[in-house]
Amino acid sequence: MIIRNKNLWFLPVLLMLSACQADGSASHVTAPRLPVEYSAQSITSNVQAKAIVRWPDAFNDAKISALVDRAMSSNLSIDQAKSRLMAARALNASALASFFPQATMTSLAAAGSGTTPKDDFSRRPVQLNLETGWEIPLFGQSRDTAVSADMETAMLETDVKAAKLAVAAEIAAGYLHLRALQQMQLNNNAIIGLLEKSANIAGNKRASGLSTVDSVDSVNAILQEARSRQPLLRTSIQDTLQQIATLTGNALPDASLLSGHGQPIISAIAVREHPTDLLRMRPDVRRAQLLAFRAGAEVGLAQADLYPKLHLSGMVGIGSPVEGSLFGLMGGPSLQLPIFDYGRRKGVVAARRALFDEAISAYRQAVLTAYEEASSALRSFEDAKDRTAQTRKQMEVANRAEARNKLLAHEGLIETQAYLESRIATLDRQRLLIECIESEGRAAIALYKAIGVSPELGSAGADTVSALQIKK
């Protein structure tokens, strides 16, 4: 009994450990210690954050937000998680029913061949009884049963949140990929057009003896490579459209997504929590906490089985239960004492304690995994952002060089083919920028997912927003 209370006493500490602080007084249930700077520093920013209520809005693209909203209400995986939660809530309401007084109405009609009256009430020909019973919860049984049921419901609530977060992240990433593919398709079409002009010029020069066969073959090889990308891009676009349709619970792709659209650009990484509280938002960390809490409650239930059980029972009836009377009542207490069961109950207690220890380890692992993923996601986002910035600078240089070559070609100072080559080089650089913008957006989505921010609301529902910039 003392051990059970000690375990349950420290279980509330588990609910505080999501802030990633170690508690030396209960070292066997504390979360692993994380870097001090992660929990001590304040939030700073090197970007201008906007008042973003939900992270899908950070891309400044109404279509992303609309698709996420649609998926929240129509995605079938989310519907399954919601149905499991509704079932758990229905069962939770009756979790303590066995510890409340029970009443059952029974009636009996019996016939026999004998004519001798019987005083045994159980053999009377007609009976109508109201039977009552009550198992009085002792040694914390009702409390631990309620805790176990509540934790089961709470875990399924986190499952719903996890499903929503996973679906929102997948659909947002799919949308970014779709828009990048469509931009790639436009870019490749432009490259093909320029290469066809360049191939014609090279062919004319070859016919005039002003160029070699190798130069013509080189241009044609690049042209064929560009043309070979077209069917791959079309297939990828169709696959992505179908993926988005499936995530929104539909078989047919959204026709409004077929037309080309500019790439969504992440404006800022916006959260409303201090870094010490970020991991608390992750559904898997929260679920691990709740699972440990439930495991502790089940230790208490197993230990309660080692001690006596007290039952109160009674009967009120017509035709029984008092001899010589058509109406009467009877009842009384009964005490069940576990004496000898070959160690079965103690084995259950030992098993529950082992499962409790396993749940603590699982919680600690969940914290470490969450920190690893959040840290990695932040580094990936910062790297993707830096690559995008560098590619934009290179794009500016390429645009200036192209503008100069265009002017020179117009003045007849360089050949048209030279200008076409510079234009193709600019489009190649633009293709890299398209990839970088998509990578940056997907890295931002991965970061939001890693820190567990809900797609429906901000992290804490505050009115102000700060940009997340954790020092590495």
C-alpha atoms as one frame of an Amber mdcrd trajectory, in Angstrom:
protein
   0.000   0.000   0.000   2.802   2.399   0.861   4.640   1.649  -2.358   1.491
   2.187  -4.379   0.872   5.616  -2.806   4.465   6.602  -3.343   4.260   5.796
  -7.050   1.010   7.661  -7.479   2.367  10.602  -5.498   5.085  11.162  -8.056
   2.863  10.584 -11.085   1.706  14.239 -11.171   5.389  15.086 -11.533   5.235
  13.260 -14.867   2.731  15.802 -16.132   5.182  18.601 -15.334   8.183  16.903
 -16.905   7.115  17.813 -20.423   8.799  21.132 -19.707  11.984  19.045 -19.786
  13.164  19.750 -16.238  14.689  16.956 -14.168  13.523  16.393 -10.586  16.226
  14.935  -8.387  13.789  13.886  -5.669  12.219  11.326  -7.990  15.074  10.381
 -10.264  13.446   7.155 -11.409  10.498   8.979 -12.968  12.075  12.211 -14.180
  12.537  13.171 -17.787  16.056  13.145 -19.197  17.888  16.423 -18.711  18.009
  18.581 -21.816  20.513  21.345 -22.641  20.226  24.298 -20.255  20.049  26.849
 -23.059  17.000  25.082 -24.461  15.000  25.660 -21.285  16.534  28.931 -20.072
  16.797  31.283 -23.034  14.106  33.652 -24.155  12.534  33.676 -27.586  14.291
  35.913 -30.091  13.729  36.504 -33.770  15.618  37.659 -36.822  12.478  37.826
 -38.979   9.345  39.913 -38.813   6.553  37.675 -37.495   2.936  38.352 -38.335
  -0.126  37.707 -36.187  -0.575  34.142 -37.417  -3.417  32.318 -35.706  -2.733
  28.929 -37.340   0.490  27.702 -38.866  -1.075  26.924 -42.300  -1.747  30.673
 -42.553   2.002  31.362 -42.322   2.317  30.554 -46.045   0.011  33.409 -47.081
  -1.881  31.061 -49.388  -5.616  30.767 -48.838  -5.695  27.423 -50.658  -3.443
  25.736 -48.079  -5.671  26.902 -45.244  -8.803  25.816 -47.117  -7.398  22.350
 -47.851  -6.361  21.866 -44.227  -9.807  22.953 -43.031 -11.442  20.536 -45.446
  -9.210  17.688 -44.323  -9.973  18.345 -40.652 -13.641  17.593 -41.313 -13.462
  15.009 -44.100 -10.255  12.999 -43.712 -11.160   9.392 -42.950  -8.190   8.705
 -40.676  -9.231  11.619 -38.481 -12.821  10.335 -38.509 -11.605   6.946 -37.271
  -9.671   8.566 -34.429 -12.731  10.637 -33.507 -14.942   7.535 -33.451 -12.521
   5.741 -31.137 -12.570   8.777 -28.858 -16.381   8.842 -28.788 -16.421   5.149
 -27.861 -13.919   5.737 -25.051 -15.948   8.645 -23.686 -19.087   6.502 -23.688
 -17.298   3.736 -21.780 -15.632   6.207 -19.441 -19.024   7.307 -18.154 -19.658
   3.768 -16.920 -16.160   3.037 -15.608 -17.230   3.432 -11.968 -20.613   1.753
 -12.404 -19.418  -1.443 -10.697 -18.778   0.530  -7.486 -22.306   1.980  -7.336
 -25.272   0.153  -5.807 -26.859  -2.196  -8.337 -30.528  -3.190  -8.530 -32.139
  -5.977 -10.552 -35.812  -6.907 -10.832 -36.472 -10.635 -11.232 -39.687 -12.618
 -11.467 -40.233 -16.363 -11.278 -43.153 -18.669 -11.888 -42.760 -22.370 -11.109
 -45.086 -25.375 -11.178 -44.768 -28.892  -9.819 -46.798 -32.092  -9.400 -46.726
 -32.149  -5.606 -49.613 -30.920  -3.437 -47.743 -30.483  -0.160 -47.100 -26.785
   0.664 -43.405 -25.831   0.837 -42.032 -23.259   3.267 -38.801 -22.949   1.245
 -39.162 -19.515  -0.361 -36.939 -20.489  -3.267 -39.540 -23.107  -4.296 -42.637
 -20.933  -4.080 -44.660 -20.914  -7.290 -44.673 -17.125  -7.875 -41.938 -14.639
  -6.934 -41.219 -10.983  -7.739 -37.929  -9.753  -6.284 -35.856  -6.597  -6.254
 -32.279  -7.693  -5.706 -29.643  -5.128  -4.739 -25.883  -5.287  -4.375 -23.016
  -2.945  -3.682 -19.295  -3.600  -3.759 -17.857  -0.884  -1.533 -14.662   0.455
  -3.105 -11.778   0.184  -0.657  -8.071   0.974  -0.852  -8.462   3.567  -3.617
 -10.228   1.285  -6.093 -12.721   3.885  -7.291 -10.068   6.570  -7.582  -7.651
   4.373  -9.526 -10.430   3.082 -11.774 -11.494   6.639 -12.562  -7.886   7.656
 -13.253  -7.338   4.695 -15.571 -10.529   5.446 -17.530  -9.769   9.166 -17.721
  -6.264   8.503 -18.983  -7.572   6.159 -21.671  -9.925   8.871 -22.899  -7.211
  11.514 -22.742  -4.841   9.304 -24.745  -7.426   8.932 -27.483  -7.833  12.706
 -27.478  -4.119  13.000 -28.154  -4.540  10.433 -30.947  -7.081  12.721 -32.596
  -4.657  15.629 -32.298  -1.838  13.497 -33.685  -3.984  12.455 -36.647  -4.937
  16.059 -37.377  -1.329  17.211 -37.151  -0.070  14.403 -39.403  -2.782  14.964
 -42.013  -2.329  18.744 -42.004   1.442  18.410 -42.398   1.064  15.883 -45.207
  -1.522  17.884 -47.119   0.428  21.137 -46.747   3.629  19.447 -47.920   1.733
  17.900 -50.830   0.349  21.282 -51.826   3.817  22.847 -51.749   5.113  20.002
 -53.897   2.241  20.428 -56.358   2.895  24.137 -56.823   6.626  23.492 -57.203
   5.952  20.846 -59.857   3.670  23.204 -61.749   6.323  25.916 -61.665   8.880
  23.354 -62.814   6.611  22.447 -65.713   6.310  26.094 -66.801  10.037  26.526
 -66.415  10.791  23.413 -68.455   8.387  24.500 -71.200  10.250  27.797 -71.452
  13.602  25.996 -71.589  12.329  23.704 -74.362  11.191  26.701 -76.388  14.585
  28.379 -76.057  16.460  25.171 -76.846  14.380  24.647 -79.991  15.352  28.130
 -81.179  18.968  27.456 -80.296  18.863  24.112 -82.146  17.467  25.813 -85.263
  20.230  28.427 -85.179  22.860  25.729 -84.674  21.409  23.744 -87.594  21.475
  26.761 -89.882  25.067  27.473 -88.930  25.991  23.870 -89.602  24.343  24.043
 -93.023  26.349  27.197 -93.745  29.566  25.595 -92.537  29.829  28.018 -89.592
  29.642  25.354 -86.865  30.507  21.729 -86.297  28.337  18.653 -85.971  29.321
  18.361 -82.332  27.796  21.738 -81.452  24.517  20.770 -83.111  24.447  17.391
 -81.368  25.165  19.032 -78.021  22.179  21.375 -78.316  19.915  18.541 -79.484
  20.985  16.326 -76.572  20.088  19.046 -74.058  16.769  19.566 -75.857  15.893
  15.858 -75.666  16.764  15.803 -71.980  14.415  18.737 -71.351  11.636  17.061
 -73.341  12.079  13.809 -71.379  11.304  15.692 -68.169   7.818  16.650 -69.370
   6.061  13.268 -68.932   7.744  12.792 -65.547   6.469  16.163 -64.382   2.938
  15.443 -65.656   2.867  12.103 -63.841   4.169  13.635 -60.610   1.543  16.377
 -60.787  -1.270  13.861 -61.248   0.044  11.693 -58.407   0.237  14.685 -56.074
  -3.263  15.822 -56.992  -4.570  12.345 -56.205  -2.709  12.294 -52.905  -4.297
  15.600 -51.862  -7.727  14.306 -52.902  -7.283  11.195 -50.753  -6.236  13.261
 -47.752  -9.392  15.348 -48.084 -11.560  12.231 -48.310 -12.264  12.378 -52.039
 -11.596  10.152 -55.020 -11.421  12.935 -57.622  -8.770  15.681 -57.516  -9.813
  19.263 -56.874 -10.240  20.925 -60.278  -9.177  24.291 -58.846  -5.679  22.885
 -58.264  -5.112  22.029 -61.927  -4.228  25.566 -62.973  -0.770  26.874 -62.222
  -0.230  29.021 -59.155   2.673  30.847 -57.598   4.689  29.027 -54.958   3.643
  29.620 -51.338   6.471  31.243 -49.380   6.785  30.822 -45.613   6.667  34.235
 -43.953   7.838  33.298 -40.455   8.016  30.425 -38.039   5.491  31.560 -35.447
   4.693  29.940 -32.103   3.277  31.263 -28.849   5.254  29.234 -26.328   8.562
  29.460 -24.539  11.031  26.834 -25.760  10.680  24.946 -22.455   7.020  24.315
 -23.266   7.326  23.357 -26.930   7.646  19.616 -26.438   4.537  19.575 -24.259
   2.467  20.194 -27.403   3.614  17.001 -29.089   0.810  14.420 -28.979   3.226
  11.494 -28.604   4.911  13.051 -25.546   1.556  13.843 -23.987   0.341  10.323
 -24.717   3.424   8.846 -23.058   2.715  10.916 -19.949  -0.873   9.760 -19.813
   0.141   6.147 -20.363   2.517   6.352 -17.403  -0.236   7.888 -15.292  -2.608
   5.057 -16.229   0.055   2.443 -15.535   0.483   3.862 -12.029  -3.262   3.687
 -11.443  -3.278   0.047 -12.547  -0.557  -0.694  -9.990  -2.966   0.601  -7.360
  -5.813  -1.539  -8.686  -3.617  -4.638  -8.651  -2.538  -3.960  -5.068  -6.136
  -3.420  -3.983  -6.830  -7.010  -5.022  -4.465  -8.155  -2.263  -6.854  -6.868
   0.383 -10.404  -7.796   1.474 -13.478  -6.867  -0.555 -16.706  -5.827   1.143
 -20.098  -6.464  -0.474 -23.551  -5.418   0.676 -26.475  -7.317  -0.784 -30.209
  -7.461  -0.190 -33.530  -8.611  -1.573 -37.050  -7.209  -1.380 -39.748  -9.404
  -2.830 -43.285 -10.740  -3.079 -43.421 -14.484  -2.623 -40.032 -14.393  -0.911
 -37.685 -14.170   0.861 -39.280 -14.667   4.327 -40.822 -17.992   5.287 -44.492
 -17.815   6.185 -44.957 -14.429   4.513 -45.809 -13.306   1.001 -43.747 -10.119
   1.393 -40.354  -9.617   3.043 -36.809  -8.501   2.801 -33.399  -9.872   3.617
 -29.780  -8.813   3.207 -26.450  -8.214   4.831 -22.743  -7.727   4.277 -20.239
 -10.225   2.945 -16.480 -10.072   3.223 -14.148 -11.702   0.714 -10.648 -12.421
   2.011  -7.915 -13.498  -0.419  -6.022 -16.239   1.421  -4.318 -18.574  -0.999
  -4.140 -18.202  -4.782  -0.692 -19.614  -5.581   0.764 -16.098  -5.815  -1.468
 -15.032  -8.684  -2.379 -11.632  -7.239   1.170 -10.828  -6.213   2.310 -11.798
  -9.689  -0.163  -9.327 -11.170   1.169  -6.581  -8.875   4.742  -7.344  -9.922
   3.714  -7.284 -13.566   1.898  -3.961 -13.157   4.940  -2.453 -11.482   7.128
  -3.637 -14.342   4.707  -2.111 -16.843   4.767   1.112 -14.848   8.576   1.174
 -15.062   8.303   0.447 -18.782   5.885   3.375 -19.190   8.337   5.669 -17.401
  11.118   4.571 -19.740   8.829   5.044 -22.741   8.044   8.556 -21.555  11.718
   9.392 -21.155  12.398   8.005 -24.621   9.529  10.072 -26.043  11.058  13.232
 -24.575  14.490  12.444 -26.010  13.044  11.563 -29.408  10.941  14.720 -29.455
  13.930  16.874 -28.598  16.044  15.162 -31.249  13.402  15.646 -33.936  12.649
  19.246 -32.939  16.341  20.153 -32.898  16.951  18.454 -36.235  13.875  20.092
 -37.775  15.045  23.519 -36.618  18.521  22.998 -38.075  17.001  21.775 -41.352
  14.754  24.818 -41.540  17.631  27.213 -40.882  19.767  25.468 -43.514  16.925
  25.499 -46.049  16.317  29.184 -45.378  20.015  29.974 -45.900  20.097  27.982
 -49.158  17.048  29.851 -50.433  18.630  33.202 -49.577  21.871  32.274 -51.359
  20.004  31.029 -54.428  17.987  34.247 -54.568  21.241  36.221 -54.652  22.566
  34.006 -57.430  19.294  34.495 -59.266  19.700  38.256 -59.065  23.185  37.984
 -60.577  21.870  35.736 -63.383  19.020  38.167 -64.128  21.442  41.081 -64.414
  23.701  39.085 -66.759  20.719  38.105 -68.900  19.533  41.707 -69.108  22.967
  42.803 -70.308  23.106  40.035 -72.920  19.628  40.914 -74.138  20.679  44.516
 -74.644  23.881  43.473 -76.408  21.960  41.091 -78.675  19.498  43.858 -79.517
  22.382  46.122 -80.487  23.910  43.310 -82.521  27.005  43.147 -80.346  26.587
  39.446 -79.531  24.915  36.617 -81.365  21.329  35.686 -80.639  22.409  32.200
 -79.643  24.644  33.646 -76.913  21.649  35.496 -75.488  19.543  32.325 -75.656
  22.212  30.458 -73.731  22.240  33.111 -70.998  18.445  32.962 -70.822  18.552
  29.167 -70.474  21.163  29.512 -67.716  18.823  31.915 -65.891  15.950  29.439
 -66.142  18.201  26.680 -64.799  18.987  28.897 -61.828  15.277  29.580 -61.413
  14.652  25.836 -61.297  17.053  25.594 -58.371  15.230  28.458 -56.656  11.903
  26.628 -57.093  13.403  23.580 -55.374  14.844  25.709 -52.563  11.538  27.483
 -51.896   9.761  24.132 -51.692  12.446  22.705 -49.411  12.199  25.712 -47.096
   8.407  25.401 -46.889   8.525  21.670 -46.252  11.205  22.205 -43.590   8.923
  24.738 -41.886   6.078  22.206 -41.912   8.387  19.557 -40.468   9.363  21.967
 -37.695   5.749  22.740 -36.819   5.058  19.004 -36.739   8.149  18.287 -34.637
   7.106  20.752 -31.949   3.507  19.568 -32.108   1.710  22.807 -32.979  -1.948
  22.202 -33.795  -2.995  23.123 -37.358  -6.339  24.408 -36.104  -5.111  26.898
 -33.509  -1.817  28.341 -32.433   0.235  26.649 -29.787  -1.453  28.330 -26.836
  -4.195  30.522 -28.274  -2.609  33.819 -27.280  -3.311  36.978 -29.209   0.324
  37.836 -29.891   2.828  35.822 -31.849   6.606  35.559 -31.523   8.938  34.068
 -34.101  10.827  31.011 -32.974  14.582  31.309 -33.188  16.273  28.837 -30.860
  20.027  29.140 -30.769  21.909  26.016 -31.763
